[in-house]
mmCIF file of C-alpha atoms in Angstrom:
data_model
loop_
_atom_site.group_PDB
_atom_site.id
_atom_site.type_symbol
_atom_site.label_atom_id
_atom_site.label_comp_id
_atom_site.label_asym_id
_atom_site.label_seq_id
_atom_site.Cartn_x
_atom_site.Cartn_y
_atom_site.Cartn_z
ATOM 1 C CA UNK A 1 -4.635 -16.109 8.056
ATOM 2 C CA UNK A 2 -7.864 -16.278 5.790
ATOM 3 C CA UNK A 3 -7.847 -14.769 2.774
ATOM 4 C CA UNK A 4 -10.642 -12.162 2.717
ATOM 5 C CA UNK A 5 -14.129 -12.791 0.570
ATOM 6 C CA UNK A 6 -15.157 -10.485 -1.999
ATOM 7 C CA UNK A 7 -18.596 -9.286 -1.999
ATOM 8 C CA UNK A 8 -21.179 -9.495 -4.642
ATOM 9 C CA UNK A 9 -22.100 -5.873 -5.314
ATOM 10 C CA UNK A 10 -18.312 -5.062 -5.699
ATOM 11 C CA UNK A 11 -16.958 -3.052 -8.518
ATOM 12 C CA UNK A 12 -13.393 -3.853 -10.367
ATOM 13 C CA UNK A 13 -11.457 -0.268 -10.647
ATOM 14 C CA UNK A 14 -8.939 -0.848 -13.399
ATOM 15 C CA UNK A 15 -6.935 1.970 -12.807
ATOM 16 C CA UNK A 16 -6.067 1.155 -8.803
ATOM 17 C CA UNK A 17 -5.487 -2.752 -9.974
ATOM 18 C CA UNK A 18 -2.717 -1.395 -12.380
ATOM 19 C CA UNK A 19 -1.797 0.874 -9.499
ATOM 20 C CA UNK A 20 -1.095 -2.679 -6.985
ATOM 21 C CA UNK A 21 0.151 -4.320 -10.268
ATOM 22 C CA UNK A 22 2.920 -1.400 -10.685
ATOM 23 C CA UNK A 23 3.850 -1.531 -7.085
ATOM 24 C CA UNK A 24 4.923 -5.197 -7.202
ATOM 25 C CA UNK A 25 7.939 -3.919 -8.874
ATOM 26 C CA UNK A 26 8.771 -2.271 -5.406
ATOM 27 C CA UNK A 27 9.110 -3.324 -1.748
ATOM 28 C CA UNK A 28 5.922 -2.360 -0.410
ATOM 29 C CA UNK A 29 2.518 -1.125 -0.977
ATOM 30 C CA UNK A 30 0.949 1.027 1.745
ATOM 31 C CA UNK A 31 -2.982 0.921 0.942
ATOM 32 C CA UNK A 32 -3.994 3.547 4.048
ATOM 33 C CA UNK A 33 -7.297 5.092 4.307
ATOM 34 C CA UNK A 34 -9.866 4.974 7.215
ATOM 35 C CA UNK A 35 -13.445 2.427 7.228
ATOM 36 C CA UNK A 36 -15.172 2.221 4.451
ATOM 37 C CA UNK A 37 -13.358 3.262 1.445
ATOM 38 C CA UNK A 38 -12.865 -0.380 0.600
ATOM 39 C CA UNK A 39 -9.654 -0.824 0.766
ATOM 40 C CA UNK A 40 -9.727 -4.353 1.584
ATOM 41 C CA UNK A 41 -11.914 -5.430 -1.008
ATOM 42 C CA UNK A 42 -9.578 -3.960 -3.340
ATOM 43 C CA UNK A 43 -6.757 -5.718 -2.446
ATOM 44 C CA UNK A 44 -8.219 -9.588 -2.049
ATOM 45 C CA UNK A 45 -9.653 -8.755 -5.924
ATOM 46 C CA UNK A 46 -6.287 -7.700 -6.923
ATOM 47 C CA UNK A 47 -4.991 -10.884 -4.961
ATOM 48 C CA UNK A 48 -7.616 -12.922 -6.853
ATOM 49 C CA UNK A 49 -6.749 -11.813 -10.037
ATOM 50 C CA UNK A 50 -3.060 -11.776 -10.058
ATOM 51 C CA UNK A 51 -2.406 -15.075 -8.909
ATOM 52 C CA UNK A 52 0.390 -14.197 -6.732
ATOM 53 C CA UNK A 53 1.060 -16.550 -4.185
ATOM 54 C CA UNK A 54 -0.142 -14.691 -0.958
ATOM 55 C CA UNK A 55 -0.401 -14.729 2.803
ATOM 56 C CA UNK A 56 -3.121 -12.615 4.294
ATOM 57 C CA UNK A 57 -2.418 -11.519 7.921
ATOM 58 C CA UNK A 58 -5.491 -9.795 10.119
ATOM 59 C CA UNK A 59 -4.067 -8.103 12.673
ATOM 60 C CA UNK A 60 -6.017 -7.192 15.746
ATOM 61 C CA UNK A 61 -4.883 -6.026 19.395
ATOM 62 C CA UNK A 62 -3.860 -9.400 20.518
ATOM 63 C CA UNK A 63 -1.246 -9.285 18.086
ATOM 64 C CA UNK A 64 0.790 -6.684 19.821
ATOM 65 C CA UNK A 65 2.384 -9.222 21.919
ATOM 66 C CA UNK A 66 5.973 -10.376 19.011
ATOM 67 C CA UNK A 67 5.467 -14.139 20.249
ATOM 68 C CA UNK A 68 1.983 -13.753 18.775
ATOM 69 C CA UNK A 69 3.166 -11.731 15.509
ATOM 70 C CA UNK A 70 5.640 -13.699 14.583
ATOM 71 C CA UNK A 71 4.067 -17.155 15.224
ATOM 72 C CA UNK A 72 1.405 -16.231 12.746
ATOM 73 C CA UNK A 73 3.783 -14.966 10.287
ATOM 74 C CA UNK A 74 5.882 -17.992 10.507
ATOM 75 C CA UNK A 75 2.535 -20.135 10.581
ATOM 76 C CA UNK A 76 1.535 -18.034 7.282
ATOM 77 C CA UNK A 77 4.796 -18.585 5.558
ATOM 78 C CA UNK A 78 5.053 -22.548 6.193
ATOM 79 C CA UNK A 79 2.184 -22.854 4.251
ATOM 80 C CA UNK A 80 4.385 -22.090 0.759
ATOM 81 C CA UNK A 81 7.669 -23.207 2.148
ATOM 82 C CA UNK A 82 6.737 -26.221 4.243
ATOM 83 C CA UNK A 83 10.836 -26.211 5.714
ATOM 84 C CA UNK A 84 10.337 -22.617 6.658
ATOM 85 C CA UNK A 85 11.555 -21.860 10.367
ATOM 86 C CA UNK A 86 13.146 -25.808 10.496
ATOM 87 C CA UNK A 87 16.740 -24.338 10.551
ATOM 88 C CA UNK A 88 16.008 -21.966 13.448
ATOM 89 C CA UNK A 89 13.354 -23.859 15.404
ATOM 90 C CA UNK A 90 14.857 -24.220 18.855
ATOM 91 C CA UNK A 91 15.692 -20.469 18.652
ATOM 92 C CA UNK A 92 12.160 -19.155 17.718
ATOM 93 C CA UNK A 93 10.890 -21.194 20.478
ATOM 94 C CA UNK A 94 13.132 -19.669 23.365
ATOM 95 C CA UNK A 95 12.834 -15.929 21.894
ATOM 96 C CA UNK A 96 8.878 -16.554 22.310
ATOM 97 C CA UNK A 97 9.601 -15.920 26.047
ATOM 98 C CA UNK A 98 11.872 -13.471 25.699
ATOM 99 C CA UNK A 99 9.580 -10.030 23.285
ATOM 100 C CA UNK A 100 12.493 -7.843 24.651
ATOM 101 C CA UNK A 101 14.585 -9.158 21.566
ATOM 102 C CA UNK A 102 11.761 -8.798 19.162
ATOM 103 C CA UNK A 103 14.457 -7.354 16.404
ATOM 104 C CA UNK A 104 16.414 -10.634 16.593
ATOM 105 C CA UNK A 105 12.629 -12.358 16.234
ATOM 106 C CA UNK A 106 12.465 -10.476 12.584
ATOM 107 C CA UNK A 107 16.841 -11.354 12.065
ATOM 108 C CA UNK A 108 15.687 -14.706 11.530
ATOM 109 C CA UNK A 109 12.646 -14.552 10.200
ATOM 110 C CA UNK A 110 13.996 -12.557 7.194
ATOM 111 C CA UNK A 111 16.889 -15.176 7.334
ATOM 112 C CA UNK A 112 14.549 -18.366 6.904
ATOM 113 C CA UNK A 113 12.806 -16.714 4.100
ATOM 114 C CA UNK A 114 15.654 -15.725 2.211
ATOM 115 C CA UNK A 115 16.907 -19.630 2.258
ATOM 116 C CA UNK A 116 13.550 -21.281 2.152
ATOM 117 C CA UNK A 117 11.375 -19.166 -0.481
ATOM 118 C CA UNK A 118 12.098 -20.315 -4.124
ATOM 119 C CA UNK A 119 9.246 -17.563 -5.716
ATOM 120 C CA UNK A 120 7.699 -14.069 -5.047
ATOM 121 C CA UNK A 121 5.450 -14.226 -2.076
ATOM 122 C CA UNK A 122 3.051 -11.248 -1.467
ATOM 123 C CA UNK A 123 2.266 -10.467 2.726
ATOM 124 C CA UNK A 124 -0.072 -8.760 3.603
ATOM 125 C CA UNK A 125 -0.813 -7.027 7.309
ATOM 126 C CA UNK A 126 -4.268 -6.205 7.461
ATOM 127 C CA UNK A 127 -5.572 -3.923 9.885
ATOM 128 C CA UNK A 128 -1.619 -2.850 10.643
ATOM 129 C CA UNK A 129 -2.632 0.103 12.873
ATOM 130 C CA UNK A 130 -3.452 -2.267 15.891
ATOM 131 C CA UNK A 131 0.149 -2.750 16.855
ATOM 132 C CA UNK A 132 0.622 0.758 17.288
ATOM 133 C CA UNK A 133 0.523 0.037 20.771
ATOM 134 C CA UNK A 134 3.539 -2.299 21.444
ATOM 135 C CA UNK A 135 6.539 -0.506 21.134
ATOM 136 C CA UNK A 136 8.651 -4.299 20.798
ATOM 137 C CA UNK A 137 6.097 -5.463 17.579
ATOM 138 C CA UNK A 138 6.951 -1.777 15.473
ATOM 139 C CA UNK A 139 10.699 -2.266 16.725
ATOM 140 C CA UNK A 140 10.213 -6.106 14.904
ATOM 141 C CA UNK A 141 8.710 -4.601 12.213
ATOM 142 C CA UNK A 142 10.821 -1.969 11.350
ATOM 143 C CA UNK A 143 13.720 -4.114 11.814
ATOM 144 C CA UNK A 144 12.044 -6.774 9.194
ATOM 145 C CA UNK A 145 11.734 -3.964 6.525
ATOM 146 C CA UNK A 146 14.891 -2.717 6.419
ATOM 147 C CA UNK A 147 16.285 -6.285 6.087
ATOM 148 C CA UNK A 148 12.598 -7.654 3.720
ATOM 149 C CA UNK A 149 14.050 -10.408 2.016
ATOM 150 C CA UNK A 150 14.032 -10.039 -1.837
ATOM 151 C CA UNK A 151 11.043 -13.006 -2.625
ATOM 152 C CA UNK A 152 8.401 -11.074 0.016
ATOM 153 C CA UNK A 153 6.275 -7.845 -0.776
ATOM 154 C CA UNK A 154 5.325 -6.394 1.977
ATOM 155 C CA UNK A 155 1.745 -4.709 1.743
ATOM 156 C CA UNK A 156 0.752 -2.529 4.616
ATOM 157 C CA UNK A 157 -2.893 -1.947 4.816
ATOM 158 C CA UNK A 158 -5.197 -0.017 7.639
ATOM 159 C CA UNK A 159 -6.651 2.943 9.319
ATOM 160 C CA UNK A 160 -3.044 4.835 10.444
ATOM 161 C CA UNK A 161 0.553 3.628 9.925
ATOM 162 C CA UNK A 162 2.913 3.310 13.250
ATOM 163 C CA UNK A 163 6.476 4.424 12.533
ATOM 164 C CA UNK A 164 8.079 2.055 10.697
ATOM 165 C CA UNK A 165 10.874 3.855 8.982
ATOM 166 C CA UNK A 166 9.813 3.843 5.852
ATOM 167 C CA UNK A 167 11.139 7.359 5.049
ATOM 168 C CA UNK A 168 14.319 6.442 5.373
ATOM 169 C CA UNK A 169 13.867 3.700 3.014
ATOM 170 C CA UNK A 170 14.764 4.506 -0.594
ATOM 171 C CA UNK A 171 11.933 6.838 -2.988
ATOM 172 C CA UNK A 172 11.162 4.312 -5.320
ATOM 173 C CA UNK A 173 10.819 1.592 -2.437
ATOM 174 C CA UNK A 174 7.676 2.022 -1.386
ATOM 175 C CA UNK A 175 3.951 2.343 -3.298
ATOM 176 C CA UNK A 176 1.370 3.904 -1.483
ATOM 177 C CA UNK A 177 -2.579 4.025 -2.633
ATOM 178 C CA UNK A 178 -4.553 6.567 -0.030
ATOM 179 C CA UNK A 179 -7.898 7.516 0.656
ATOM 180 C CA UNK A 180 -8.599 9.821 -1.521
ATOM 181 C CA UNK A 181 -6.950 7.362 -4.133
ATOM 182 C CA UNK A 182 -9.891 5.012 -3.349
ATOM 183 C CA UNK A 183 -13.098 7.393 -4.064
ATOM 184 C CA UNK A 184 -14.906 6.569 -6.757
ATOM 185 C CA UNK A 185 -14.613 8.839 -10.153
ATOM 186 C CA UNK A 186 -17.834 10.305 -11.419
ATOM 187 C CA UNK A 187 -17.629 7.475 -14.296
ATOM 188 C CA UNK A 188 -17.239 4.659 -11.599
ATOM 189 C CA UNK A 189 -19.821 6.226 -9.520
ATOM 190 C CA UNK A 190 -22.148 5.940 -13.049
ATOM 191 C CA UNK A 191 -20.787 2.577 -13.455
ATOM 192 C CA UNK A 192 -21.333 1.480 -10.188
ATOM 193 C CA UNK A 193 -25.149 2.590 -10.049
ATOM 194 C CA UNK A 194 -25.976 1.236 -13.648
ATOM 195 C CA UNK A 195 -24.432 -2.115 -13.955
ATOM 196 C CA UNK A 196 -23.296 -3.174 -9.949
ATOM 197 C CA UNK A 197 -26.631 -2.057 -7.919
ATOM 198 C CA UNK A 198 -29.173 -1.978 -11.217
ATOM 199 C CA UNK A 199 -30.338 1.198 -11.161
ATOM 200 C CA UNK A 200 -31.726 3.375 -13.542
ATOM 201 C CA UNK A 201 -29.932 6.600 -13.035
ATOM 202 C CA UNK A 202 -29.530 9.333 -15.059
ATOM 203 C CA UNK A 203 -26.633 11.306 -15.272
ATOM 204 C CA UNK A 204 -27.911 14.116 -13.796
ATOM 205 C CA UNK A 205 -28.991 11.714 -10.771
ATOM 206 C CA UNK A 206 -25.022 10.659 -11.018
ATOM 207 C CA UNK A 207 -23.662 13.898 -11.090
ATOM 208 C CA UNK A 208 -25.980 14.736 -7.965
ATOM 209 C CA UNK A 209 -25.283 11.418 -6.129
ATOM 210 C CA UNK A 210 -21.238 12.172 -6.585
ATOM 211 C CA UNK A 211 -21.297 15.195 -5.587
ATOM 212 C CA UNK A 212 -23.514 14.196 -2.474
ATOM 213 C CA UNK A 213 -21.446 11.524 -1.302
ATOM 214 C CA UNK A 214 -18.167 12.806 -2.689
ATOM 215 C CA UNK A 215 -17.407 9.456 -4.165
ATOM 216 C CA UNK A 216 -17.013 7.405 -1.002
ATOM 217 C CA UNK A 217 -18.562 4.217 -1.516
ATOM 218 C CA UNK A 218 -20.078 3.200 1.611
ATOM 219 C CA UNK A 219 -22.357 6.341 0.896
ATOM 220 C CA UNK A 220 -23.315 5.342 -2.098
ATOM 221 C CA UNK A 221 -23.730 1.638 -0.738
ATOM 222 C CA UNK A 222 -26.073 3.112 2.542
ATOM 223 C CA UNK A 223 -28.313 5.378 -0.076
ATOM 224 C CA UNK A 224 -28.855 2.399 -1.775
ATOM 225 C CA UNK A 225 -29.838 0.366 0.915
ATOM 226 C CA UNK A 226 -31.987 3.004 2.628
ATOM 227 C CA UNK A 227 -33.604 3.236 -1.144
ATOM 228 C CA UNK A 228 -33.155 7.192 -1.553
ATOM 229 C CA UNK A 229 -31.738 7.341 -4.949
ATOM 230 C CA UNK A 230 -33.641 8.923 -6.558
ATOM 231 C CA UNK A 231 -33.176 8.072 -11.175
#
């Protein structure tokens, strides 16, 4: 439930911040594109910047298990809404033994935030591709989108995307920002060399170095560190 650090050589893309900006206005964001095309770093800089309130989920395979999920989510939302999960307690703590009735888990979690949260929260599920192995966490969390409360935006970021439903969901519900969304431009490749690593590259050099690592920026962040740019 840490929010994630932003690193120093780290470059702010305008036109994907007004792209996460946009989608607030909707249900969900789905940022979904495999390692390295900084994804991540985009978002906590978007987080940063906004000043939406925000809980940051990590998800890994331990979270498969809905006891797990949910606690975390519930331990995520308390911090804004300190009376979150009061009303339901004594049920939350008997369905932790039971993950067969992982829908009714995400019945009152949606419930508790609808009564509890007085602003816009923003949630995010990091790394959301890791419960694609527990069929009883995507029934939870397909059942929590189709009833999201109003106050939460659901962001959705990682590798793949399990089934959630979301085509069913109505067009303009859902944002989505993709891999080839997140390469770099030729100018923020130019801008990225220049004024984020210091180098003195030509355009030429720019033009070659884009084309070379087709804008993915952990290419351009390896031939930097392996000093083979060449100005």
């Amino acid at each position: 439930l840490l929010p994630k650090a932003i690193g120093q050589l780290h470059l702010r893309r305008p036109r994907l911040m007004e792209r996460l900006r946009a989608g607030l206005e909707r249900r969900i964001t789905v940022v979904l594109a495999g390692p390295g095309h900084g994804k991540i770093e985009l978002l906590a800089q978007f987080l940063r910047e906004s000043g939406e309130d925000s809980v940051w989920y990590s998800l890994d395979a331990s979270d498969r298990d809905p006891s797990v999920f949910f606690r975390y989510l519930v331990q995520g939302i308390t911090e804004h809404a300190p009376e979150f999960g009061e009303r339901s307690q004594g049920l939350w703590e008997g369905l932790r033994c039971r993950p067969q009735e992982a829908e009714r888990m995400a019945d009152l979690f949606a419930g508790d935030a609808e009564e509890s949260l007085s602003g816009s929260l923003v949630l995010v599920l990091d790394g959301v591709q890791h419960i694609e192995g527990s069929e009883a966490c995507v029934r939870a969390l397909r059942r929590l989108i189709a009833g999201l409360p109003g106050a939460i935006h659901l962001v959705l970021a990682g590798r793949s995307l399990p089934d959630l439903g979301l085509e069913s969901l109505p067009e303009n519900a859902v944002a989505r920002i993709e891999g080839d969304d997140l390469l770099f431009t030729l100018e923020e490749t130019g801008i990225l060399l220049r004024e984020v690593f210091g180098l003195q590259a030509t355009r030429e050099a720019v033009e070659r170095l884009h084309a070379r690592t087709r804008g993915w920026v952990t290419a351009l962040q390896l031939l930097r560190q392996t000093a083979r740019l060449e100005a």
